[in-house]
Amino acid sequence: MFNRQRNSEAYGSSSSLCSSSSDLSRLIAGSQFSRIRQYTRTRKRENRFERVHFNQDGPFDLEEAPAIPYPKSVAFIISNEFCERFNYYGMRTILVLYLTNKLGYNEETATVLFHTFTMLVYIFPLIGALIADGWLGKYKTILYLSLVYSLGAMVVSFGAVPLTGMPTKAVTVVGLLLIAIGTGGIKPCVSAFGGDQFSLPAQSLQLAKFFSLFYFAINAGSLISTTFTPILRADVHCFGDQDCFSLAFGVPAVLMIISVVIFMAGKRLYRCQPPAGNMIFGVSRCIADAFKGWRKRRNSEPMESFLDYAKPTVGTRMVRETKCLGRILRLFLPFPVFWALFDQQGSRWTFQATRMDGMVLGFQIKPDQMQVVNPLLILGFLPLFDYIVYPILRRCGIRRPLQKLTIGLLLAALGFFLSAGLEMKMEQAALGAMPTEPDVAHLRIYNGMPCGYEISSEALGSPRHVESLGMWQDLAVRLAQSKEYAFQGKPSSGKCPPIAGKLHLQPGKSVGYLLAQNKLVEFADGLESLAATETGRSSVRALLNTPENEGPAVLLEANESPVSLDPRNPSQLYRITPGHSQLNINGQKVASLETKGGGLYSLLVAGSARDGYQHKLVEVVPPSAVSILWQLPQIVVMTAAEVMFSVTGLEFSYSQSPPSMKSVLQACWLLSVAIGNMIVVVIAEFKFTSSQSGEFTLFASLMLVDMLIFLWLARSYQYKDQSEDLEEDDANEPRSEDVMQTKPRAIETPQRRTGGGLEAELGYGAYRNHAYDNDFSEA
């Protein structure tokens, strides 16, 4: 069975869109091979090889033709694809965490940037295909855009180096734009260029092996980079940070440079086809001519269809195939919503994983590593669906592609309902960390003094007692607007002085106050400071009431670099590895602490080197109680939706479209991915819901409505008999001397005849390039 979405990268039409989508290729390879073999056997049985099988030296007979050596150039193309996919998936895996943790964007802005980048990645294939098919050819297009791609990868890696005065955000945006141009531009051309190395149909089986290797290279690059890039990011420390995004971006960038070198090394062995022309222009011309004819003759010569007005200029066949294309594109209208949900696995679902407990059987799973589950499941689901799921569905009467597409849309909605339920569970656990209502504020008061205090304020209601190194909190302070309250603190024991000050509360905010150095110190408290943290890390705030001349203060973790603390900045959060750690001041052990992943802690320390130190660890936000494994159900369901939808959808498009329109349809398929990411950008930007669970529910509900629209559009679709294409092939079989042509040739068209008020049609070749007539890729 086809994994159509990812195999549009591994196999596809060699014209117009060169081939198709990179990300979508992993799924398609398997059944394409059986299709090629079946086609070869069928053509052989019907004795159709007599005059249509050619190699570069002329016609041959299939039974007597000598074996053609396997192209050595394929090794360079497959190695290039492995390195390129390693770079793309590695960079994409950690991108949202880089945008939040390093560039300081909030989750909404990071989501917008991520999906804008993905949208551009799926728009630029159209430009790359037009350049390759109409101007430079595949080899030069891949080479030049790969250089742009490599430059973008190096720029992003360089931007992650913390250099003073460097506009990091601008550098990152420029790098991502160059990557989008590069990866999008070469996306439709690499697999088609690999297919050009074979003599078809004589090497159909060898071509199938190539796509198998190509498919493996894509998966290998994706799996390895998705697994190890998060390790480079989190477990390596550089430039004084507790992570190393520059290395995590830099290693994939080096692989991208290597991919260009490998690709150039095989130049002497490549078979390069000249630019073949692009059917997108033919379709555009057909529509434009139809509009012109409709404007001139809609009253005098009414036609059954709008496109019929283009017959005098483009011919009956072009009009017929454009109509067929339009019937399929009508079904494409609901498709962007699926991609809007699917691509959030790399953004919203990664952010969701950052708020979960990644400790599993003693191993720490990083949030971005959860993305590796999808390609692993794909490899297992392909045979599972082929041999178990689809036979069961056939027994239930579900055989047709449009029925499977509907199930895929339904599964996508179910996956997001599951993610919404999981998010609700996590939101309930975090209610005490951040106000959930707009007219509520959180107030926490920490006592860093060596004495207990009686505190009073209008904001507190009745007077409260806070023990030494203790915390008092009120998480339900009601106020309509920002307000200031007087504060008084009187020692209940010991020789500590009274402390007075002001409390400043804002609705929807969490604020903390520290009694230290005989004064009241204000700082931001709660989850707003925790937003950019990640699973597997604890967050500690150091609240030190020690003499100013004592220092330095250092936090020591097991097998980690020491973390220097700023004793006078209580707002600063430090991310540490869960487990045992200790605080040293002037090299002397002051405190021991035990933390858990996902928790927010305040470490209160009072005293001096002369009098000794006292400490207490206060839990402000509970550690993650929800295991990251709870994401598996939604990932499994979404992967099943991908197989049902993208695989079936690409096969449906491929089989139902006219042979000359297959690559035009690939272009529209990629555009639907781009539009889907645009939908995510709009919803994230305008914030239609107040919570993340509400946003997930909105997407799931939108998917259900979208599924109903698809059912309505598909209700009257008539499937095309695929034997029509074979009969049409036989009627237009090329002569051997035609195949030998390496340059597009002019196609003779019959003279115009008049009759019935309309000029008789021109030949079908009027807007076709001769290269299309020799395209065996639809096999």
PDB file of N, CA and C in Angstrom, residues 157-222:
ATOM      1  N   SER A 157      22.382  28.179  13.398  1.00  0.00           N
ATOM      2  CA  SER A 157      23.339  27.667  14.381  1.00  0.00           C
ATOM      3  C   SER A 157      24.184  28.799  14.959  1.00  0.00           C
ATOM      4  N   PHE A 158      24.647  29.682  14.101  1.00  0.00           N
ATOM      5  CA  PHE A 158      25.456  30.821  14.554  1.00  0.00           C
ATOM      6  C   PHE A 158      24.624  31.748  15.448  1.00  0.00           C
ATOM      7  N   GLY A 159      23.345  31.923  15.112  1.00  0.00           N
ATOM      8  CA  GLY A 159      22.479  32.784  15.905  1.00  0.00           C
ATOM      9  C   GLY A 159      22.244  32.260  17.304  1.00  0.00           C
ATOM     10  N   ALA A 160      22.429  30.942  17.502  1.00  0.00           N
ATOM     11  CA  ALA A 160      22.227  30.356  18.830  1.00  0.00           C
ATOM     12  C   ALA A 160      23.425  30.560  19.745  1.00  0.00           C
ATOM     13  N   VAL A 161      24.538  31.078  19.209  1.00  0.00           N
ATOM     14  CA  VAL A 161      25.709  31.379  20.033  1.00  0.00           C
ATOM     15  C   VAL A 161      25.464  32.709  20.745  1.00  0.00           C
ATOM     16  N   PRO A 162      25.538  32.739  22.075  1.00  0.00           N
ATOM     17  CA  PRO A 162      25.236  33.984  22.808  1.00  0.00           C
ATOM     18  C   PRO A 162      26.356  35.013  22.683  1.00  0.00           C
ATOM     19  N   LEU A 163      26.327  35.809  21.622  1.00  0.00           N
ATOM     20  CA  LEU A 163      27.318  36.856  21.406  1.00  0.00           C
ATOM     21  C   LEU A 163      26.706  38.211  21.750  1.00  0.00           C
ATOM     22  N   THR A 164      27.473  39.026  22.428  1.00  0.00           N
ATOM     23  CA  THR A 164      26.996  40.355  22.824  1.00  0.00           C
ATOM     24  C   THR A 164      26.740  41.229  21.600  1.00  0.00           C
ATOM     25  N   GLY A 165      25.565  41.840  21.573  1.00  0.00           N
ATOM     26  CA  GLY A 165      25.241  42.764  20.500  1.00  0.00           C
ATOM     27  C   GLY A 165      24.663  42.127  19.257  1.00  0.00           C
ATOM     28  N   MET A 166      24.599  40.807  19.199  1.00  0.00           N
ATOM     29  CA  MET A 166      24.055  40.163  17.995  1.00  0.00           C
ATOM     30  C   MET A 166      22.524  40.147  18.057  1.00  0.00           C
ATOM     31  N   PRO A 167      21.863  40.600  16.997  1.00  0.00           N
ATOM     32  CA  PRO A 167      20.384  40.558  16.971  1.00  0.00           C
ATOM     33  C   PRO A 167      19.894  39.124  16.735  1.00  0.00           C
ATOM     34  N   THR A 168      19.852  38.355  17.811  1.00  0.00           N
ATOM     35  CA  THR A 168      19.600  36.916  17.709  1.00  0.00           C
ATOM     36  C   THR A 168      18.271  36.610  17.019  1.00  0.00           C
ATOM     37  N   LYS A 169      17.225  37.344  17.362  1.00  0.00           N
ATOM     38  CA  LYS A 169      15.912  37.062  16.776  1.00  0.00           C
ATOM     39  C   LYS A 169      15.917  37.296  15.271  1.00  0.00           C
ATOM     40  N   ALA A 170      16.507  38.399  14.851  1.00  0.00           N
ATOM     41  CA  ALA A 170      16.552  38.700  13.413  1.00  0.00           C
ATOM     42  C   ALA A 170      17.393  37.674  12.675  1.00  0.00           C
ATOM     43  N   VAL A 171      18.523  37.290  13.264  1.00  0.00           N
ATOM     44  CA  VAL A 171      19.389  36.287  12.628  1.00  0.00           C
ATOM     45  C   VAL A 171      18.644  34.967  12.484  1.00  0.00           C
ATOM     46  N   THR A 172      17.910  34.576  13.511  1.00  0.00           N
ATOM     47  CA  THR A 172      17.160  33.312  13.461  1.00  0.00           C
ATOM     48  C   THR A 172      16.088  33.348  12.390  1.00  0.00           C
ATOM     49  N   VAL A 173      15.368  34.456  12.293  1.00  0.00           N
ATOM     50  CA  VAL A 173      14.306  34.566  11.284  1.00  0.00           C
ATOM     51  C   VAL A 173      14.901  34.487   9.876  1.00  0.00           C
ATOM     52  N   VAL A 174      16.024  35.164   9.645  1.00  0.00           N
ATOM     53  CA  VAL A 174      16.676  35.101   8.333  1.00  0.00           C
ATOM     54  C   VAL A 174      17.118  33.676   8.031  1.00  0.00           C
ATOM     55  N   GLY A 175      17.710  33.004   9.022  1.00  0.00           N
ATOM     56  CA  GLY A 175      18.140  31.625   8.809  1.00  0.00           C
ATOM     57  C   GLY A 175      16.981  30.706   8.483  1.00  0.00           C
ATOM     58  N   LEU A 176      15.864  30.849   9.207  1.00  0.00           N
ATOM     59  CA  LEU A 176      14.695  30.005   8.944  1.00  0.00           C
ATOM     60  C   LEU A 176      14.116  30.272   7.557  1.00  0.00           C
ATOM     61  N   LEU A 177      14.130  31.525   7.129  1.00  0.00           N
ATOM     62  CA  LEU A 177      13.638  31.852   5.786  1.00  0.00           C
ATOM     63  C   LEU A 177      14.502  31.185   4.718  1.00  0.00           C
ATOM     64  N   LEU A 178      15.820  31.226   4.891  1.00  0.00           N
ATOM     65  CA  LEU A 178      16.715  30.570   3.927  1.00  0.00           C
ATOM     66  C   LEU A 178      16.500  29.062   3.926  1.00  0.00           C
ATOM     67  N   ILE A 179      16.275  28.479   5.102  1.00  0.00           N
ATOM     68  CA  ILE A 179      16.013  27.036   5.169  1.00  0.00           C
ATOM     69  C   ILE A 179      14.709  26.699   4.457  1.00  0.00           C
ATOM     70  N   ALA A 180      13.674  27.519   4.665  1.00  0.00           N
ATOM     71  CA  ALA A 180      12.392  27.268   3.995  1.00  0.00           C
ATOM     72  C   ALA A 180      12.547  27.330   2.481  1.00  0.00           C
ATOM     73  N   ILE A 181      13.300  28.319   1.995  1.00  0.00           N
ATOM     74  CA  ILE A 181      13.528  28.423   0.552  1.00  0.00           C
ATOM     75  C   ILE A 181      14.279  27.195   0.042  1.00  0.00           C
ATOM     76  N   GLY A 182      15.310  26.788   0.794  1.00  0.00           N
ATOM     77  CA  GLY A 182      16.133  25.680   0.351  1.00  0.00           C
ATOM     78  C   GLY A 182      15.429  24.348   0.395  1.00  0.00           C
ATOM     79  N   THR A 183      14.909  23.978   1.572  1.00  0.00           N
ATOM     80  CA  THR A 183      14.277  22.660   1.689  1.00  0.00           C
ATOM     81  C   THR A 183      12.994  22.585   0.872  1.00  0.00           C
ATOM     82  N   GLY A 184      12.242  23.697   0.829  1.00  0.00           N
ATOM     83  CA  GLY A 184      11.035  23.692   0.007  1.00  0.00           C
ATOM     84  C   GLY A 184      11.349  23.608  -1.467  1.00  0.00           C
ATOM     85  N   GLY A 185      12.408  24.327  -1.899  1.00  0.00           N
ATOM     86  CA  GLY A 185      12.745  24.329  -3.317  1.00  0.00           C
ATOM     87  C   GLY A 185      13.252  22.998  -3.823  1.00  0.00           C
ATOM     88  N   ILE A 186      14.036  22.272  -2.995  1.00  0.00           N
ATOM     89  CA  ILE A 186      14.561  20.978  -3.463  1.00  0.00           C
ATOM     90  C   ILE A 186      13.599  19.835  -3.170  1.00  0.00           C
ATOM     91  N   LYS A 187      12.611  20.086  -2.317  1.00  0.00           N
ATOM     92  CA  LYS A 187      11.681  19.030  -1.905  1.00  0.00           C
ATOM     93  C   LYS A 187      11.073  18.285  -3.094  1.00  0.00           C
ATOM     94  N   PRO A 188      10.606  18.963  -4.138  1.00  0.00           N
ATOM     95  CA  PRO A 188       9.943  18.223  -5.208  1.00  0.00           C
ATOM     96  C   PRO A 188      10.893  17.608  -6.229  1.00  0.00           C
ATOM     97  N   CYS A 189      12.182  17.867  -6.111  1.00  0.00           N
ATOM     98  CA  CYS A 189      13.086  17.515  -7.208  1.00  0.00           C
ATOM     99  C   CYS A 189      14.008  16.335  -6.936  1.00  0.00           C
ATOM    100  N   VAL A 190      14.331  16.054  -5.665  1.00  0.00           N
ATOM    101  CA  VAL A 190      15.379  15.079  -5.381  1.00  0.00           C
ATOM    102  C   VAL A 190      14.964  13.679  -5.808  1.00  0.00           C
ATOM    103  N   SER A 191      13.773  13.237  -5.402  1.00  0.00           N
ATOM    104  CA  SER A 191      13.365  11.880  -5.749  1.00  0.00           C
ATOM    105  C   SER A 191      13.164  11.733  -7.254  1.00  0.00           C
ATOM    106  N   ALA A 192      12.636  12.789  -7.893  1.00  0.00           N
ATOM    107  CA  ALA A 192      12.463  12.731  -9.341  1.00  0.00           C
ATOM    108  C   ALA A 192      13.814  12.676 -10.044  1.00  0.00           C
ATOM    109  N   PHE A 193      14.799  13.392  -9.525  1.00  0.00           N
ATOM    110  CA  PHE A 193      16.145  13.340 -10.094  1.00  0.00           C
ATOM    111  C   PHE A 193      16.728  11.940  -9.942  1.00  0.00           C
ATOM    112  N   GLY A 194      16.450  11.297  -8.812  1.00  0.00           N
ATOM    113  CA  GLY A 194      16.875   9.911  -8.653  1.00  0.00           C
ATOM    114  C   GLY A 194      16.211   8.999  -9.662  1.00  0.00           C
ATOM    115  N   GLY A 195      14.923   9.225  -9.910  1.00  0.00           N
ATOM    116  CA  GLY A 195      14.236   8.416 -10.915  1.00  0.00           C
ATOM    117  C   GLY A 195      14.781   8.610 -12.312  1.00  0.00           C
ATOM    118  N   ASP A 196      15.327   9.808 -12.590  1.00  0.00           N
ATOM    119  CA  ASP A 196      15.898  10.081 -13.908  1.00  0.00           C
ATOM    120  C   ASP A 196      17.127   9.228 -14.205  1.00  0.00           C
ATOM    121  N   GLN A 197      17.714   8.646 -13.170  1.00  0.00           N
ATOM    122  CA  GLN A 197      18.931   7.863 -13.378  1.00  0.00           C
ATOM    123  C   GLN A 197      18.643   6.491 -13.964  1.00  0.00           C
ATOM    124  N   PHE A 198      17.377   6.111 -14.057  1.00  0.00           N
ATOM    125  CA  PHE A 198      16.996   4.777 -14.520  1.00  0.00           C
ATOM    126  C   PHE A 198      16.395   4.852 -15.918  1.00  0.00           C
ATOM    127  N   SER A 199      16.571   3.785 -16.660  1.00  0.00           N
ATOM    128  CA  SER A 199      15.958   3.658 -17.974  1.00  0.00           C
ATOM    129  C   SER A 199      14.651   2.909 -17.813  1.00  0.00           C
ATOM    130  N   LEU A 200      13.563   3.620 -18.042  1.00  0.00           N
ATOM    131  CA  LEU A 200      12.241   3.027 -17.863  1.00  0.00           C
ATOM    132  C   LEU A 200      11.638   2.679 -19.218  1.00  0.00           C
ATOM    133  N   PRO A 201      10.845   1.592 -19.261  1.00  0.00           N
ATOM    134  CA  PRO A 201      10.440   0.742 -18.148  1.00  0.00           C
ATOM    135  C   PRO A 201      11.369  -0.447 -17.902  1.00  0.00           C
ATOM    136  N   ALA A 202      12.495  -0.530 -18.608  1.00  0.00           N
ATOM    137  CA  ALA A 202      13.364  -1.689 -18.463  1.00  0.00           C
ATOM    138  C   ALA A 202      13.860  -1.860 -17.040  1.00  0.00           C
ATOM    139  N   GLN A 203      14.043  -0.752 -16.310  1.00  0.00           N
ATOM    140  CA  GLN A 203      14.572  -0.822 -14.953  1.00  0.00           C
ATOM    141  C   GLN A 203      13.503  -0.499 -13.914  1.00  0.00           C
ATOM    142  N   SER A 204      12.285  -0.923 -14.170  1.00  0.00           N
ATOM    143  CA  SER A 204      11.200  -0.619 -13.239  1.00  0.00           C
ATOM    144  C   SER A 204      11.451  -1.229 -11.867  1.00  0.00           C
ATOM    145  N   LEU A 205      11.925  -2.484 -11.847  1.00  0.00           N
ATOM    146  CA  LEU A 205      12.174  -3.132 -10.564  1.00  0.00           C
ATOM    147  C   LEU A 205      13.349  -2.484  -9.840  1.00  0.00           C
ATOM    148  N   GLN A 206      14.387  -2.101 -10.615  1.00  0.00           N
ATOM    149  CA  GLN A 206      15.510  -1.399  -9.988  1.00  0.00           C
ATOM    150  C   GLN A 206      15.061  -0.042  -9.434  1.00  0.00           C
ATOM    151  N   LEU A 207      14.141   0.585 -10.150  1.00  0.00           N
ATOM    152  CA  LEU A 207      13.605   1.857  -9.665  1.00  0.00           C
ATOM    153  C   LEU A 207      12.872   1.652  -8.343  1.00  0.00           C
ATOM    154  N   ALA A 208      12.135   0.543  -8.237  1.00  0.00           N
ATOM    155  CA  ALA A 208      11.439   0.249  -6.989  1.00  0.00           C
ATOM    156  C   ALA A 208      12.434   0.081  -5.849  1.00  0.00           C
ATOM    157  N   LYS A 209      13.558  -0.580  -6.114  1.00  0.00           N
ATOM    158  CA  LYS A 209      14.587  -0.728  -5.073  1.00  0.00           C
ATOM    159  C   LYS A 209      15.163   0.626  -4.678  1.00  0.00           C
ATOM    160  N   PHE A 210      15.316   1.499  -5.666  1.00  0.00           N
ATOM    161  CA  PHE A 210      15.822   2.841  -5.354  1.00  0.00           C
ATOM    162  C   PHE A 210      14.887   3.552  -4.393  1.00  0.00           C
ATOM    163  N   PHE A 211      13.580   3.494  -4.669  1.00  0.00           N
ATOM    164  CA  PHE A 211      12.646   4.183  -3.792  1.00  0.00           C
ATOM    165  C   PHE A 211      12.608   3.545  -2.406  1.00  0.00           C
ATOM    166  N   SER A 212      12.863   2.236  -2.350  1.00  0.00           N
ATOM    167  CA  SER A 212      12.949   1.581  -1.057  1.00  0.00           C
ATOM    168  C   SER A 212      14.123   2.141  -0.261  1.00  0.00           C
ATOM    169  N   LEU A 213      15.283   2.277  -0.907  1.00  0.00           N
ATOM    170  CA  LEU A 213      16.454   2.856  -0.248  1.00  0.00           C
ATOM    171  C   LEU A 213      16.219   4.331   0.081  1.00  0.00           C
ATOM    172  N   PHE A 214      15.587   5.035  -0.829  1.00  0.00           N
ATOM    173  CA  PHE A 214      15.282   6.448  -0.615  1.00  0.00           C
ATOM    174  C   PHE A 214      14.369   6.617   0.596  1.00  0.00           C
ATOM    175  N   TYR A 215      13.374   5.760   0.664  1.00  0.00           N
ATOM    176  CA  TYR A 215      12.422   5.735   1.778  1.00  0.00           C
ATOM    177  C   TYR A 215      13.154   5.444   3.089  1.00  0.00           C
ATOM    178  N   PHE A 216      14.088   4.497   3.047  1.00  0.00           N
ATOM    179  CA  PHE A 216      14.860   4.162   4.241  1.00  0.00           C
ATOM    180  C   PHE A 216      15.728   5.347   4.671  1.00  0.00           C
ATOM    181  N   ALA A 217      16.343   6.039   3.717  1.00  0.00           N
ATOM    182  CA  ALA A 217      17.202   7.178   4.043  1.00  0.00           C
ATOM    183  C   ALA A 217      16.409   8.282   4.733  1.00  0.00           C
ATOM    184  N   ILE A 218      15.197   8.533   4.264  1.00  0.00           N
ATOM    185  CA  ILE A 218      14.349   9.555   4.877  1.00  0.00           C
ATOM    186  C   ILE A 218      14.023   9.176   6.316  1.00  0.00           C
ATOM    187  N   ASN A 219      13.599   7.913   6.521  1.00  0.00           N
ATOM    188  CA  ASN A 219      13.259   7.472   7.868  1.00  0.00           C
ATOM    189  C   ASN A 219      14.474   7.449   8.780  1.00  0.00           C
ATOM    190  N   ALA A 220      15.605   6.992   8.255  1.00  0.00           N
ATOM    191  CA  ALA A 220      16.816   6.932   9.079  1.00  0.00           C
ATOM    192  C   ALA A 220      17.246   8.325   9.513  1.00  0.00           C
ATOM    193  N   GLY A 221      17.248   9.263   8.572  1.00  0.00           N
ATOM    194  CA  GLY A 221      17.608  10.626   8.927  1.00  0.00           C
ATOM    195  C   GLY A 221      16.664  11.220   9.952  1.00  0.00           C
ATOM    196  N   SER A 222      15.367  10.971   9.774  1.00  0.00           N
ATOM    197  CA  SER A 222      14.374  11.507  10.701  1.00  0.00           C
ATOM    198  C   SER A 222      14.509  10.894  12.085  1.00  0.00           C
TER     199      SER A 222
END
